[in-house]
Coordinates of C-alpha atoms in Angstrom, one line a residue:
Chain F
M1 CA 114.2 -31.4 122.0
M2 CA 116.6 -33.8 120.3
R3 CA 115.1 -36.9 121.9
G4 CA 111.6 -35.8 120.9
E5 CA 112.7 -35.4 117.2
E6 CA 114.5 -38.8 117.3
D7 CA 111.3 -40.4 118.5
A8 CA 109.4 -38.6 115.8
V9 CA 111.8 -40.0 113.2
R10 CA 111.6 -43.5 114.7
M11 CA 107.8 -43.4 114.5
A12 CA 107.9 -42.2 110.9
A13 CA 110.3 -45.0 110.0
T14 CA 108.2 -47.6 111.9
R15 CA 105.1 -46.4 110.0
F16 CA 107.0 -47.1 106.7
Y17 CA 107.8 -50.7 107.8
D18 CA 104.2 -51.1 109.1
A19 CA 103.1 -50.1 105.7
I20 CA 105.2 -52.8 104.1
E21 CA 103.5 -55.4 106.4
A22 CA 100.1 -54.0 105.5
M23 CA 100.9 -54.3 101.8
V24 CA 102.1 -57.9 101.9
S25 CA 99.1 -58.8 104.1
G26 CA 96.8 -57.6 101.4
K27 CA 95.7 -54.4 103.1
G28 CA 96.7 -52.1 100.3
L29 CA 99.0 -49.2 99.9
E30 CA 97.4 -46.3 101.6
A31 CA 99.8 -46.5 104.6
M32 CA 102.8 -46.6 102.2
R33 CA 101.4 -43.6 100.3
D34 CA 101.2 -41.7 103.6
A35 CA 104.7 -42.7 104.7
W36 CA 106.4 -40.7 101.9
H37 CA 106.8 -37.1 100.8
H38 CA 105.4 -36.8 97.3
T39 CA 107.9 -34.7 95.4
D40 CA 110.3 -35.1 92.5
R41 CA 113.1 -35.4 95.0
V42 CA 112.4 -38.8 96.4
T43 CA 114.2 -42.0 95.4
S44 CA 114.0 -45.7 96.1
A45 CA 115.9 -48.9 95.6
H46 CA 113.8 -52.0 96.3
P47 CA 115.3 -55.4 96.9
I48 CA 115.0 -56.0 93.2
D49 CA 115.9 -53.7 90.3
D50 CA 117.6 -50.3 90.2
F51 CA 117.0 -46.9 91.7
T52 CA 113.8 -45.0 90.8
E53 CA 113.5 -41.3 91.1
G54 CA 110.5 -39.0 91.6
W55 CA 107.4 -39.8 93.5
E56 CA 105.3 -40.9 90.4
Q57 CA 107.9 -43.4 89.4
V58 CA 108.5 -44.6 93.0
W59 CA 104.8 -45.0 93.5
A60 CA 104.5 -47.0 90.3
T61 CA 107.1 -49.5 91.7
W62 CA 105.1 -49.9 95.0
K63 CA 102.0 -50.6 92.9
V64 CA 103.8 -53.5 91.3
F65 CA 104.1 -55.2 94.7
E66 CA 100.5 -54.4 95.8
P67 CA 98.7 -57.3 93.9
F68 CA 100.9 -59.8 95.6
G69 CA 99.6 -59.0 99.0
H70 CA 97.4 -61.5 100.8
P71 CA 96.3 -62.1 104.4
D72 CA 98.3 -65.4 104.4
R73 CA 101.5 -63.7 103.2
G74 CA 102.2 -61.4 106.1
G75 CA 105.0 -61.8 108.6
T76 CA 107.6 -59.1 108.0
S77 CA 109.6 -57.6 110.9
I78 CA 112.4 -55.3 111.7
K79 CA 115.2 -55.3 114.2
N80 CA 117.8 -52.8 115.5
L81 CA 116.2 -49.6 114.1
R82 CA 118.7 -46.8 114.6
V83 CA 118.0 -43.1 114.1
H84 CA 120.6 -40.6 113.0
L85 CA 119.4 -37.0 113.1
F86 CA 120.8 -34.0 111.3
G87 CA 118.5 -31.1 111.9
D88 CA 115.5 -31.6 109.6
V89 CA 117.0 -34.6 107.8
A90 CA 117.6 -38.0 109.3
Y91 CA 118.5 -41.5 108.3
T92 CA 117.6 -44.8 109.8
T93 CA 119.2 -48.2 109.5
C94 CA 117.6 -51.6 110.4
M95 CA 117.6 -55.2 109.5
F96 CA 114.3 -56.1 107.7
Y97 CA 113.0 -59.6 107.6
S98 CA 110.8 -60.3 104.6
A99 CA 107.8 -62.5 105.1
P100 CA 108.2 -66.3 104.5
A101 CA 105.9 -66.2 101.5
F102 CA 108.4 -63.8 99.9
G103 CA 111.6 -65.6 100.6
G104 CA 112.1 -64.9 104.3
E105 CA 115.3 -63.0 103.6
R106 CA 117.3 -60.7 106.0
L107 CA 118.0 -57.3 104.4
A108 CA 119.9 -54.3 105.6
C109 CA 117.8 -51.3 104.9
T110 CA 118.4 -47.5 105.0
N111 CA 115.8 -44.8 104.9
V112 CA 116.3 -41.1 104.6
L113 CA 113.6 -38.9 106.1
H114 CA 112.9 -35.2 105.8
K115 CA 110.9 -33.0 108.2
K116 CA 108.7 -30.9 105.9
D117 CA 105.8 -28.7 107.1
G118 CA 106.5 -30.2 110.6
V119 CA 106.1 -33.8 109.4
W120 CA 108.7 -36.5 109.1
K121 CA 108.3 -38.7 106.1
V122 CA 110.5 -40.9 103.8
V123 CA 112.4 -39.4 100.9
H124 CA 114.7 -42.3 100.2
H125 CA 114.5 -46.1 100.8
H126 CA 117.3 -48.5 100.0
A127 CA 117.3 -52.3 100.7
D128 CA 119.8 -55.0 100.1
K129 CA 119.1 -57.0 96.9
A130 CA 117.0 -60.1 97.6
P131 CA 117.1 -62.8 94.9
K132 CA 114.7 -65.1 96.8
L133 CA 112.2 -62.3 96.9
A134 CA 112.3 -61.9 93.1
A135 CA 112.0 -65.7 92.6
A136 CA 109.0 -65.8 95.1
L137 CA 107.2 -63.0 93.3
E138 CA 107.7 -64.6 89.9
K139 CA 106.3 -67.9 91.2
I140 CA 103.3 -66.2 92.7
A141 CA 102.8 -64.2 89.4
S142 CA 102.8 -67.4 87.4
E143 CA 100.2 -68.9 89.6
M144 CA 97.9 -65.9 89.7
Chain M
M1 CA 108.1 -46.2 61.6
I2 CA 106.2 -44.5 64.5
D3 CA 108.2 -42.7 67.1
V4 CA 106.6 -41.3 70.2
G5 CA 108.2 -39.5 73.1
D6 CA 111.8 -38.7 73.5
G7 CA 115.0 -40.3 74.8
A8 CA 113.8 -40.2 78.4
N9 CA 110.5 -41.9 77.8
G10 CA 108.8 -43.2 74.7
F11 CA 108.3 -46.0 72.2
S12 CA 108.7 -46.9 68.6
V13 CA 106.8 -49.1 66.2
A14 CA 108.4 -50.5 63.0
F15 CA 107.6 -53.3 60.6
D16 CA 110.2 -55.8 59.4
R17 CA 109.0 -56.9 56.0
M18 CA 111.5 -59.7 55.8
T19 CA 110.1 -61.5 58.9
Q20 CA 106.6 -59.9 58.7
T21 CA 107.2 -58.9 62.3
L22 CA 106.1 -55.8 64.1
Q23 CA 109.0 -54.5 66.2
V24 CA 107.9 -52.4 69.2
A25 CA 110.4 -50.8 71.6
G26 CA 109.5 -49.0 74.8
W27 CA 111.8 -47.2 77.3
G28 CA 111.8 -45.0 80.3
F29 CA 108.9 -44.1 82.6
W30 CA 106.0 -43.3 80.3
S31 CA 104.2 -40.0 80.8
S32 CA 100.4 -40.1 80.6
E33 CA 100.7 -38.6 77.1
V34 CA 103.1 -41.3 75.8
A35 CA 101.1 -44.1 77.4
G36 CA 97.9 -42.8 75.8
K37 CA 99.4 -43.1 72.4
F38 CA 100.6 -46.7 72.7
A39 CA 97.6 -48.7 71.8
P40 CA 96.5 -46.4 68.9
A41 CA 100.0 -46.7 67.5
I42 CA 99.8 -50.5 67.5
A43 CA 96.3 -50.3 65.9
S44 CA 97.7 -48.0 63.2
A45 CA 100.5 -50.4 62.4
F46 CA 98.1 -53.3 62.1
A47 CA 95.9 -51.2 59.8
K48 CA 98.8 -50.8 57.4
Q49 CA 100.1 -54.4 57.1
M50 CA 99.6 -58.0 58.1
C51 CA 101.9 -59.2 60.8
A52 CA 102.9 -62.8 61.6
A53 CA 104.5 -61.9 64.9
V54 CA 105.2 -59.1 67.3
V55 CA 108.3 -58.5 69.3
F56 CA 108.2 -56.1 72.3
D57 CA 111.6 -54.9 73.3
L58 CA 110.9 -53.4 76.7
G59 CA 114.4 -53.9 78.2
R60 CA 114.6 -50.2 79.3
L61 CA 110.9 -49.8 80.2
A62 CA 110.2 -48.8 83.9
P63 CA 107.1 -50.1 85.7
M64 CA 104.2 -48.1 84.3
R65 CA 101.6 -45.8 85.8
D66 CA 97.9 -46.6 85.4
E67 CA 97.7 -45.2 81.9
G68 CA 100.6 -47.3 80.7
Q69 CA 99.1 -50.4 82.1
E70 CA 95.8 -49.7 80.4
G71 CA 97.6 -49.0 77.1
W72 CA 99.4 -52.4 77.4
C73 CA 96.2 -54.3 77.9
R74 CA 94.6 -52.5 75.0
S75 CA 97.5 -53.3 72.8
L76 CA 97.5 -57.0 73.7
R77 CA 93.7 -57.1 73.0
L78 CA 94.4 -55.8 69.5
L79 CA 96.7 -58.7 68.9
V80 CA 94.2 -61.4 69.7
G81 CA 93.2 -63.3 66.5
R82 CA 95.8 -61.3 64.5
V83 CA 99.2 -62.7 65.3
R84 CA 100.6 -66.2 66.0
K85 CA 103.6 -65.3 68.1
V86 CA 104.3 -62.5 70.6
T87 CA 107.7 -62.1 72.2
I88 CA 108.1 -59.8 75.2
A89 CA 111.6 -58.9 76.3
T90 CA 112.2 -57.2 79.6
G91 CA 115.2 -55.9 81.5
S92 CA 113.6 -55.0 84.8
T93 CA 112.2 -57.6 87.1
L94 CA 109.6 -55.2 88.4
T95 CA 108.5 -54.4 84.8
K96 CA 108.3 -58.1 84.0
L97 CA 106.2 -58.7 87.2
Q98 CA 103.8 -55.9 86.2
L99 CA 103.5 -57.1 82.6
L100 CA 103.1 -60.8 83.6
R101 CA 100.1 -59.9 85.8
L102 CA 98.5 -57.7 83.2
S103 CA 99.1 -60.2 80.4
K104 CA 97.7 -63.2 82.3
Q105 CA 94.1 -62.5 81.0
F106 CA 95.4 -63.2 77.4
D107 CA 97.1 -66.5 78.2
K108 CA 94.6 -68.6 76.3
E109 CA 94.4 -66.3 73.3
L110 CA 98.0 -65.4 72.8
A111 CA 101.2 -67.5 72.8
L112 CA 103.3 -65.1 74.9
Q113 CA 107.1 -65.8 75.0
W114 CA 109.0 -64.0 77.7
V115 CA 112.7 -63.2 77.3
E116 CA 114.9 -61.6 80.0
L117 CA 117.5 -59.1 78.9
D118 CA 120.5 -57.5 80.5
R119 CA 119.8 -53.9 81.0
G120 CA 119.6 -51.9 77.8
G121 CA 117.4 -54.0 75.6
M122 CA 118.2 -55.4 72.2
A123 CA 120.9 -53.9 70.0

């Protein structure tokens, strides 16, 4: 039972990082929307800026990134995804590698997931701060 | 002075007669209601006085939902042909990225000056 739940958490976390790759590759945010529970009790801390709280505000931050996606800008990856399970709550840790177009940085990331209505989804995401990412985004924004 | 919203999310619009500058401050994560009142408030301020410049103090403004983005674009459109100088101060990189993208369409018509603040906005 435990191994089955750990695998379910791993798949949910992987879907989250697949959604980031889809976003930076210009495929939109539908996968990212699906990766999260949509409640007031979700939080996020991107590689730039502070914590945001509540699904509407978290979603607004993801939509800031969306226009920067492009088929030539993909190339994210993760390594060492670890799952830590506590009943219907779990957290994952991994190293995330941002795409070269966005600074190519190596960031330690933590996600918290909650099993609600039988489905594991993200309720918190936290990434190391990434100055090169911010600089890359500003450069792209100035050239848009 | 126009005040909309509350301490958690809102904006204010005031006119500085000494400098003939419209001072606009925005903060928090705008609700749909607050966002919908932004452009009309800017329009109302312009209806009352001539402005030489506009300063947007958005140091505490969070990235906006769709309604806020629409309100921002509508307010910039109101400034075209009416002011010489527009200063936009931000404290959040994500907010700045959002506003940069939205404001790009007005690059030729408005002289936008961007200022980065430490968190908390202007005193």
